[in-house]
XYZ file of C-alpha atoms in Angstrom:
388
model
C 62.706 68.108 34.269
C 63.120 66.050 30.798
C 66.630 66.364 29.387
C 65.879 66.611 26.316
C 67.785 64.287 23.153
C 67.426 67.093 20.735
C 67.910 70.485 22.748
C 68.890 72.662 20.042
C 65.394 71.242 17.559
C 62.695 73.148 17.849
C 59.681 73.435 15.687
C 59.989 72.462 12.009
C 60.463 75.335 9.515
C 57.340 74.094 7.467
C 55.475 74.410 10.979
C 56.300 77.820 11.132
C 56.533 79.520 7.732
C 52.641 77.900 7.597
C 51.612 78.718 10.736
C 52.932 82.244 9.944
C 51.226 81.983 6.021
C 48.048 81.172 7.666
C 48.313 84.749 10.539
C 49.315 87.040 7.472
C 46.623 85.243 5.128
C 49.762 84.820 2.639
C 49.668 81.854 -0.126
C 51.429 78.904 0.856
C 54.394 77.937 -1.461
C 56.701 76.798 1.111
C 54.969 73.169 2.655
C 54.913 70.645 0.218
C 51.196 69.655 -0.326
C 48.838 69.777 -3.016
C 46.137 72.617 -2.800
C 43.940 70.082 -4.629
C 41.788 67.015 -3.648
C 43.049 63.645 -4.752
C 40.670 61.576 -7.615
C 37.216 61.217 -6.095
C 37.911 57.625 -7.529
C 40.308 57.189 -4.679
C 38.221 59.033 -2.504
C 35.506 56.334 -3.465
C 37.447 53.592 -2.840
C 38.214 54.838 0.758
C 34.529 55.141 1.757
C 33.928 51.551 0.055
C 36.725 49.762 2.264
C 35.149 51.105 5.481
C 31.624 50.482 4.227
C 32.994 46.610 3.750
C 34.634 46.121 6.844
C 38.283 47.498 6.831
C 38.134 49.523 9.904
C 40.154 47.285 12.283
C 43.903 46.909 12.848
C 45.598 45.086 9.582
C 48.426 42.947 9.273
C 51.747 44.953 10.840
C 53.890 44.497 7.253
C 50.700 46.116 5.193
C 47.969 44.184 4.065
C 48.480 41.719 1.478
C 46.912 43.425 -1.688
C 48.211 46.160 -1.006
C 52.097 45.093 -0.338
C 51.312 42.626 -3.700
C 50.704 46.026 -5.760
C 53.403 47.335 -4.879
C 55.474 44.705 -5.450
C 53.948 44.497 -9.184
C 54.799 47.934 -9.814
C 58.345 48.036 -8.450
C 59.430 44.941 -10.935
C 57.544 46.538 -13.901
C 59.096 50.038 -13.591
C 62.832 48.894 -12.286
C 62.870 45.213 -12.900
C 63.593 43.874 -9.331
C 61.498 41.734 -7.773
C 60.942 41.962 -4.108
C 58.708 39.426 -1.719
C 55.798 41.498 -0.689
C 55.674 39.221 2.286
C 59.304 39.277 3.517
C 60.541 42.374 1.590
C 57.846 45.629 1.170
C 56.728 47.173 4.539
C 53.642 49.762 4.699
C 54.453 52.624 6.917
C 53.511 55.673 7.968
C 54.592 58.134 5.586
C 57.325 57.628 4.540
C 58.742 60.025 7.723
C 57.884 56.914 9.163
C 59.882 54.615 7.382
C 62.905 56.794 7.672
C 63.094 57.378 11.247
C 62.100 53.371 11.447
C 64.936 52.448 9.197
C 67.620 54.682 11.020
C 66.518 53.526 14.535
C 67.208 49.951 12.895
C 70.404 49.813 11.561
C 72.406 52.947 13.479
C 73.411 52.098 17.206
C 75.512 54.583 19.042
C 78.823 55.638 17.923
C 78.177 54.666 14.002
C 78.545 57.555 11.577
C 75.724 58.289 9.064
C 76.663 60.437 5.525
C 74.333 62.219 4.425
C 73.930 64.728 1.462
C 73.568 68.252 2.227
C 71.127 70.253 1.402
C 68.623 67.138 3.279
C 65.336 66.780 4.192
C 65.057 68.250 8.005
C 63.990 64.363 9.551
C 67.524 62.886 8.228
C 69.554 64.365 11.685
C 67.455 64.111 14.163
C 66.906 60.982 13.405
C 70.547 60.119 13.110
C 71.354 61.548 16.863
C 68.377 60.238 18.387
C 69.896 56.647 17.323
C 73.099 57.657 18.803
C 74.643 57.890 15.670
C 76.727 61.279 13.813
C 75.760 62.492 10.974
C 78.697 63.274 8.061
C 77.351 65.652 5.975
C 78.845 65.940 2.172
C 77.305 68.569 0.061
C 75.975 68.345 -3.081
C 77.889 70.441 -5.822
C 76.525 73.735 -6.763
C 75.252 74.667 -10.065
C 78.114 75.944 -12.479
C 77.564 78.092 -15.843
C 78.253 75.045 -17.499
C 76.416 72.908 -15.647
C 73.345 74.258 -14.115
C 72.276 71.311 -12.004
C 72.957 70.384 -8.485
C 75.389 66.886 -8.378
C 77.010 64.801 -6.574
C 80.553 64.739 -6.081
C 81.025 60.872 -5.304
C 84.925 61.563 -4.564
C 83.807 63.485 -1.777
C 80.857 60.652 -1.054
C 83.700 57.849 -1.083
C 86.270 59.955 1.133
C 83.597 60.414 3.835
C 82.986 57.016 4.393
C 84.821 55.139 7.181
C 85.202 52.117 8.950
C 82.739 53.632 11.421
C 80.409 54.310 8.724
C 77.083 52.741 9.213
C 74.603 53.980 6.337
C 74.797 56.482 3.271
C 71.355 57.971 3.084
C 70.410 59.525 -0.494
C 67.134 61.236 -1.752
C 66.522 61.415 -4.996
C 64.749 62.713 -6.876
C 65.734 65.500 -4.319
C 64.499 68.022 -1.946
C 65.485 70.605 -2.438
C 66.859 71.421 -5.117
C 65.296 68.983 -7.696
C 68.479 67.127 -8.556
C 67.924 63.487 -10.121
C 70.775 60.409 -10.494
C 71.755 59.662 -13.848
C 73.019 55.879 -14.652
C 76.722 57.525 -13.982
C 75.796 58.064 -10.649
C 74.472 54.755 -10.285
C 78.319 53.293 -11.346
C 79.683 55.512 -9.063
C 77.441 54.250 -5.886
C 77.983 50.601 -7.072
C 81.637 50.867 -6.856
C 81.494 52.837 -3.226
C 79.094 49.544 -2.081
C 81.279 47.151 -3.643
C 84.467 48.725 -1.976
C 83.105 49.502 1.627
C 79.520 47.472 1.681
C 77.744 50.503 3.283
C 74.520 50.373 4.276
C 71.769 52.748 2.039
C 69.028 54.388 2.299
C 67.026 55.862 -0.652
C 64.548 58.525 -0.327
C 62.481 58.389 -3.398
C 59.314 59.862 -2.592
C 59.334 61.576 -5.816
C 60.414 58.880 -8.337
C 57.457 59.587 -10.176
C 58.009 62.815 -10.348
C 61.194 63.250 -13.540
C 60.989 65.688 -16.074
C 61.521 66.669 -19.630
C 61.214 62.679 -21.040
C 64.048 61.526 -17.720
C 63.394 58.200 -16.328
C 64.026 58.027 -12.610
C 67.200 55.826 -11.782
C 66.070 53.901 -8.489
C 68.336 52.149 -6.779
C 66.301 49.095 -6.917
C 67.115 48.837 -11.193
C 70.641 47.801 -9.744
C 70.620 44.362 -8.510
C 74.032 45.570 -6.210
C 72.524 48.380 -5.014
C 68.783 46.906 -4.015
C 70.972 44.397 -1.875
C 72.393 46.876 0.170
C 69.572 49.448 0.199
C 66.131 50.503 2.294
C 64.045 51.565 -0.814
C 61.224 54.452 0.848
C 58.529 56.131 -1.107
C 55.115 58.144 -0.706
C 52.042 57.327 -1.578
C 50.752 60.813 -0.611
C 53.207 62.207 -2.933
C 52.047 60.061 -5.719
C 48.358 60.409 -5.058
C 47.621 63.804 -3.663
C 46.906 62.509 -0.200
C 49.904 63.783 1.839
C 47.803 64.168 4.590
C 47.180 60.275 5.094
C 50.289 59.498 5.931
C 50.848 56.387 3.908
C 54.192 54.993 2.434
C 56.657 51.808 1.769
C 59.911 50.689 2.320
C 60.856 47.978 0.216
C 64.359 46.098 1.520
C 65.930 42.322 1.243
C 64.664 39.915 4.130
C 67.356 40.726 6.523
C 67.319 44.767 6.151
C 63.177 43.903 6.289
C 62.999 42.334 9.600
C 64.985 44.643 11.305
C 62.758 47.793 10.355
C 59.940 45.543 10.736
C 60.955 45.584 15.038
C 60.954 49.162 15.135
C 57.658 49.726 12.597
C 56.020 47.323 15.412
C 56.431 49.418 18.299
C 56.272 52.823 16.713
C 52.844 52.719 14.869
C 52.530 48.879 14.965
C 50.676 49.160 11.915
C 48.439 51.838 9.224
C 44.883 53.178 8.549
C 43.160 49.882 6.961
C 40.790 51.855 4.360
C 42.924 53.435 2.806
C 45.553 50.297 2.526
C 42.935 48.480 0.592
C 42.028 51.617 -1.817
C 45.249 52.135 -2.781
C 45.842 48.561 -3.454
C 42.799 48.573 -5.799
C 43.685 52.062 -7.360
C 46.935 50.963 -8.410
C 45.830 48.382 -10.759
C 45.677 51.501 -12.844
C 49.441 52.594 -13.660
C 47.741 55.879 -15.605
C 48.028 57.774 -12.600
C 51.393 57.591 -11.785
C 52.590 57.568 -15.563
C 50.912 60.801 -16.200
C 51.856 62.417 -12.989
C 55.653 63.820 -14.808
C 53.501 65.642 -17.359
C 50.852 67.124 -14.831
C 53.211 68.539 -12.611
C 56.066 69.488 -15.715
C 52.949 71.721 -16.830
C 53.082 73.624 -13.426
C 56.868 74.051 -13.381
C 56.862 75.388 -16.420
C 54.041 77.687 -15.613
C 55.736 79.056 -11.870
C 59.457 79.301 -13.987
C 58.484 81.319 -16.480
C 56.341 83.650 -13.881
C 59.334 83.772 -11.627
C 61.394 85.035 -14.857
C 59.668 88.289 -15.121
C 60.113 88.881 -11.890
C 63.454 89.545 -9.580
C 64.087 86.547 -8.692
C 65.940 83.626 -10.583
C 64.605 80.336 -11.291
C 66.931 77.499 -10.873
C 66.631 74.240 -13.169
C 63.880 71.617 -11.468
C 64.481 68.362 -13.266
C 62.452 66.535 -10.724
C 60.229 66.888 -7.506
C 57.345 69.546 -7.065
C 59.836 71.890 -5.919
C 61.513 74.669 -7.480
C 64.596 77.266 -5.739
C 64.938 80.854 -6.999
C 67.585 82.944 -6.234
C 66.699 86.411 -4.610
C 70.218 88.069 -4.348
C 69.037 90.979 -6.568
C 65.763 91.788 -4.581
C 67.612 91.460 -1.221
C 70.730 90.517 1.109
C 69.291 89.047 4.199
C 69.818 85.422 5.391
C 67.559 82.956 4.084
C 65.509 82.477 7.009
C 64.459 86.397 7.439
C 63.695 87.031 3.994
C 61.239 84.055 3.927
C 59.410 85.443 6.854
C 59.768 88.952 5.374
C 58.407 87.459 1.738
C 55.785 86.113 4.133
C 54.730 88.617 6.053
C 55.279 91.673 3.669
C 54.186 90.339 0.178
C 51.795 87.650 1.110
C 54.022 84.570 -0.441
C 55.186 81.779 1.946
C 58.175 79.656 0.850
C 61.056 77.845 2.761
C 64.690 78.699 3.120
C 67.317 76.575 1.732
C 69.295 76.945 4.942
C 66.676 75.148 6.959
C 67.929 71.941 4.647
C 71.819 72.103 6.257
C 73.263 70.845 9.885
C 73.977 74.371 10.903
C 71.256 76.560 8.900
C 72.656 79.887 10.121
C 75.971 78.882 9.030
C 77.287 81.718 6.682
C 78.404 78.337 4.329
C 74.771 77.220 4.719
C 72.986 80.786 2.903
C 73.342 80.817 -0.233
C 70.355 83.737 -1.634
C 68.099 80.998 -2.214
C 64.212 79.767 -1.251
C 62.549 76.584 -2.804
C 59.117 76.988 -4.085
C 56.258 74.277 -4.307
C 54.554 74.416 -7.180
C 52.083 71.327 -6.487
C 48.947 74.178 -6.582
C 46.008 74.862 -8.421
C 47.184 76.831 -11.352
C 45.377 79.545 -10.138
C 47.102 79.386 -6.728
C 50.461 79.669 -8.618
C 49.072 83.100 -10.944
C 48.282 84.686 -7.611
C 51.152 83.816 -6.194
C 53.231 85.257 -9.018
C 50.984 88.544 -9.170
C 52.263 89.532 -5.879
C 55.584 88.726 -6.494
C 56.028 90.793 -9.567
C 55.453 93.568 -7.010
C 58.541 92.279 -5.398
């Protein structure tokens, strides 16, 4: 027998509420991927770097055009320049780069904080590094301010001389909260006072709404010291199912992920490497992207408002939450199978996103919603719900 180092994980609740969308035929709202191809440009340039040769392992880091690109576009958008040879690492997804980054810098007995509601890889990952994870939750929505936020009092009392790394995602799933340039003081003064360690999810930093620019970490010279910088290209690109993202890090932080990328993928598909890298020289695709998916929020929100359930804000992400309180009282969990299974309309429970999802503390009436579908996807979707 194996004993097991997560006994109490067992299949992801995107696994499932799909796997169950797919046996009731019901529309998929729940996993996070596009219901769309990506540009047949990109699709092009795929086919052209196998048809040239790039079907062979590349470079371990990323290969060079590719990590150069990247490079370019992190200085022009945030101003911080980072060594594509020493400092930007190619991974896969950017799962990859998270679970490569916490097996790097958490041994056993170090404490991890970590922002609840949190993407389901975050503690898992933690414990299988031997570390504890701290959880601190974000602060609800109030009538006077209806956006999820930090509390960085409760941030800086969390942290202790145990504390290893703070790990944040934002733009965030989720609820679709985004950092403001307060809440980049606030996390400069924490690293300044304690020098934590951080990571920073930002798969969907090109993903702001409503005329918001997205406040990476690496626009604060402080901050990009201390931080592991991770984002998507399959959220960028449409292409979530090649598995292709980036940390970007100083030289030290670099290296150390660099010994755990080695051994745990050793390196990425080369085709698609070398399309992206010659895709990017474009920046129209990801400057556009806030408007093309701003379009579909606005589209599923003001569906969802003639129905029962209630919309919460979504300044940023592809995601949306919705309250169902007045359509029904069961835990999260149930009612998204029973949305699923009854009404043809897959989406995720919010209590999935906590340490202990069936936690009375952890159900709070609320689903999240993935609104990066055709638009006709999303009218369907929203026909059967108004039957809710």
């Amino acid at each position: 027998m194996i004993r097991s180092k997560l006994p109490d994980v067992g299949t992801t609740i995107f696994t499932v509420m799909s796997r169950l969308a797919i046996e009731h035929k019901a529309i998929n709202l729940g996993q996070g991927f596009p219901d769309f191809n990506p540009d047949p440009a990109l699709l092009a340039l795929v086919s052209k770097a196998m048809a040239d040769g790039h079907n062979q392992y590349p470079y371990m880091p990323g290969v060079a055009p590719l990590r150069e690109s990247i490079a370019k576009k992190t200085q022009a958008l945030y101003g911080h320049a980072y060594d594509p040879e020493t400092e930007i690492t190619v991974t896969s997804g950017a799962t990859e780069a998270l679970m490569a980054t916490i097996l790097a810098a958490v041994n056993t007995g170090d404490e991890v904080v970590v922002i609840e509601p949190c993407y389901d890889s975050y503690l898992p990952g933690i414990r299988l590094a031997g570390g504890t994870a701290v959880p601190v939750p974000l602060r609800a929505p109030t009538s006077d301010d209806p956006y999820y936020r930090i509390d960085w009092q409760r941030v800086r009392d969390a942290i202790t001389p145990k504390t290893r790394l703070l790990m944040l995602n934002f733009p965030h799933n989720p609820t679709g909260a985004i950092l403001e340039d307060a809440d980049l003081d606030a996390l400069e003064s924490i690293v300044r006072d304690t020098g934590v360690l951080l990571v920073s999810d930002e798969v969907y930093e090109h993903i702001v709404f409503d005329g918001r620019q997205h406040a990476s970490l690496s626009r604060r010279p402080l901050l990009a010291e201390h931080a592991f910088v991770i984002s998507s290209f399959g959220k960028t690109y449409h292409t979530t199912g090649w598995k292709l993202g980036y940390c970007c890090a100083p030289r030290h932080l670099t290296a150390e992920l660099r010994k755990v990328h080695q051994f745990m993928v050793f390196t990425v598909p080369s085709p698609m490497q070398f399309a992206y890298a010659e895709y990017m020289e474009n920046p129209a695709p990801y400057l556009e992207l806030p408007a093309f998916y701003q379009a579909k929020r606005d589209r599923l929100q003001a569906g969802l408002r003639s129905t029962r359930f209630r919309p919460l804000p979504s300044p940023g992400t592809f995601f949306m939450m919705a309250d169902y309180s007045a359509i029904s009282q069961l835990p999260e969990a149930e009612f998204a199978r029973w949305l699923t299974t009854e009404h043809g309309v897959a989406v995720i429970p919010i209590s999935a996103f906590y340490q202990i999802p069936d936690a009375p503390e952890s159900n709070h009436k609320l689903v999240r919603f993935c609104f990066a579908k055709r638009d006709e996807t999303l009218d369907q979707a929203l026909e059967r719900l108004s039957r809710v």
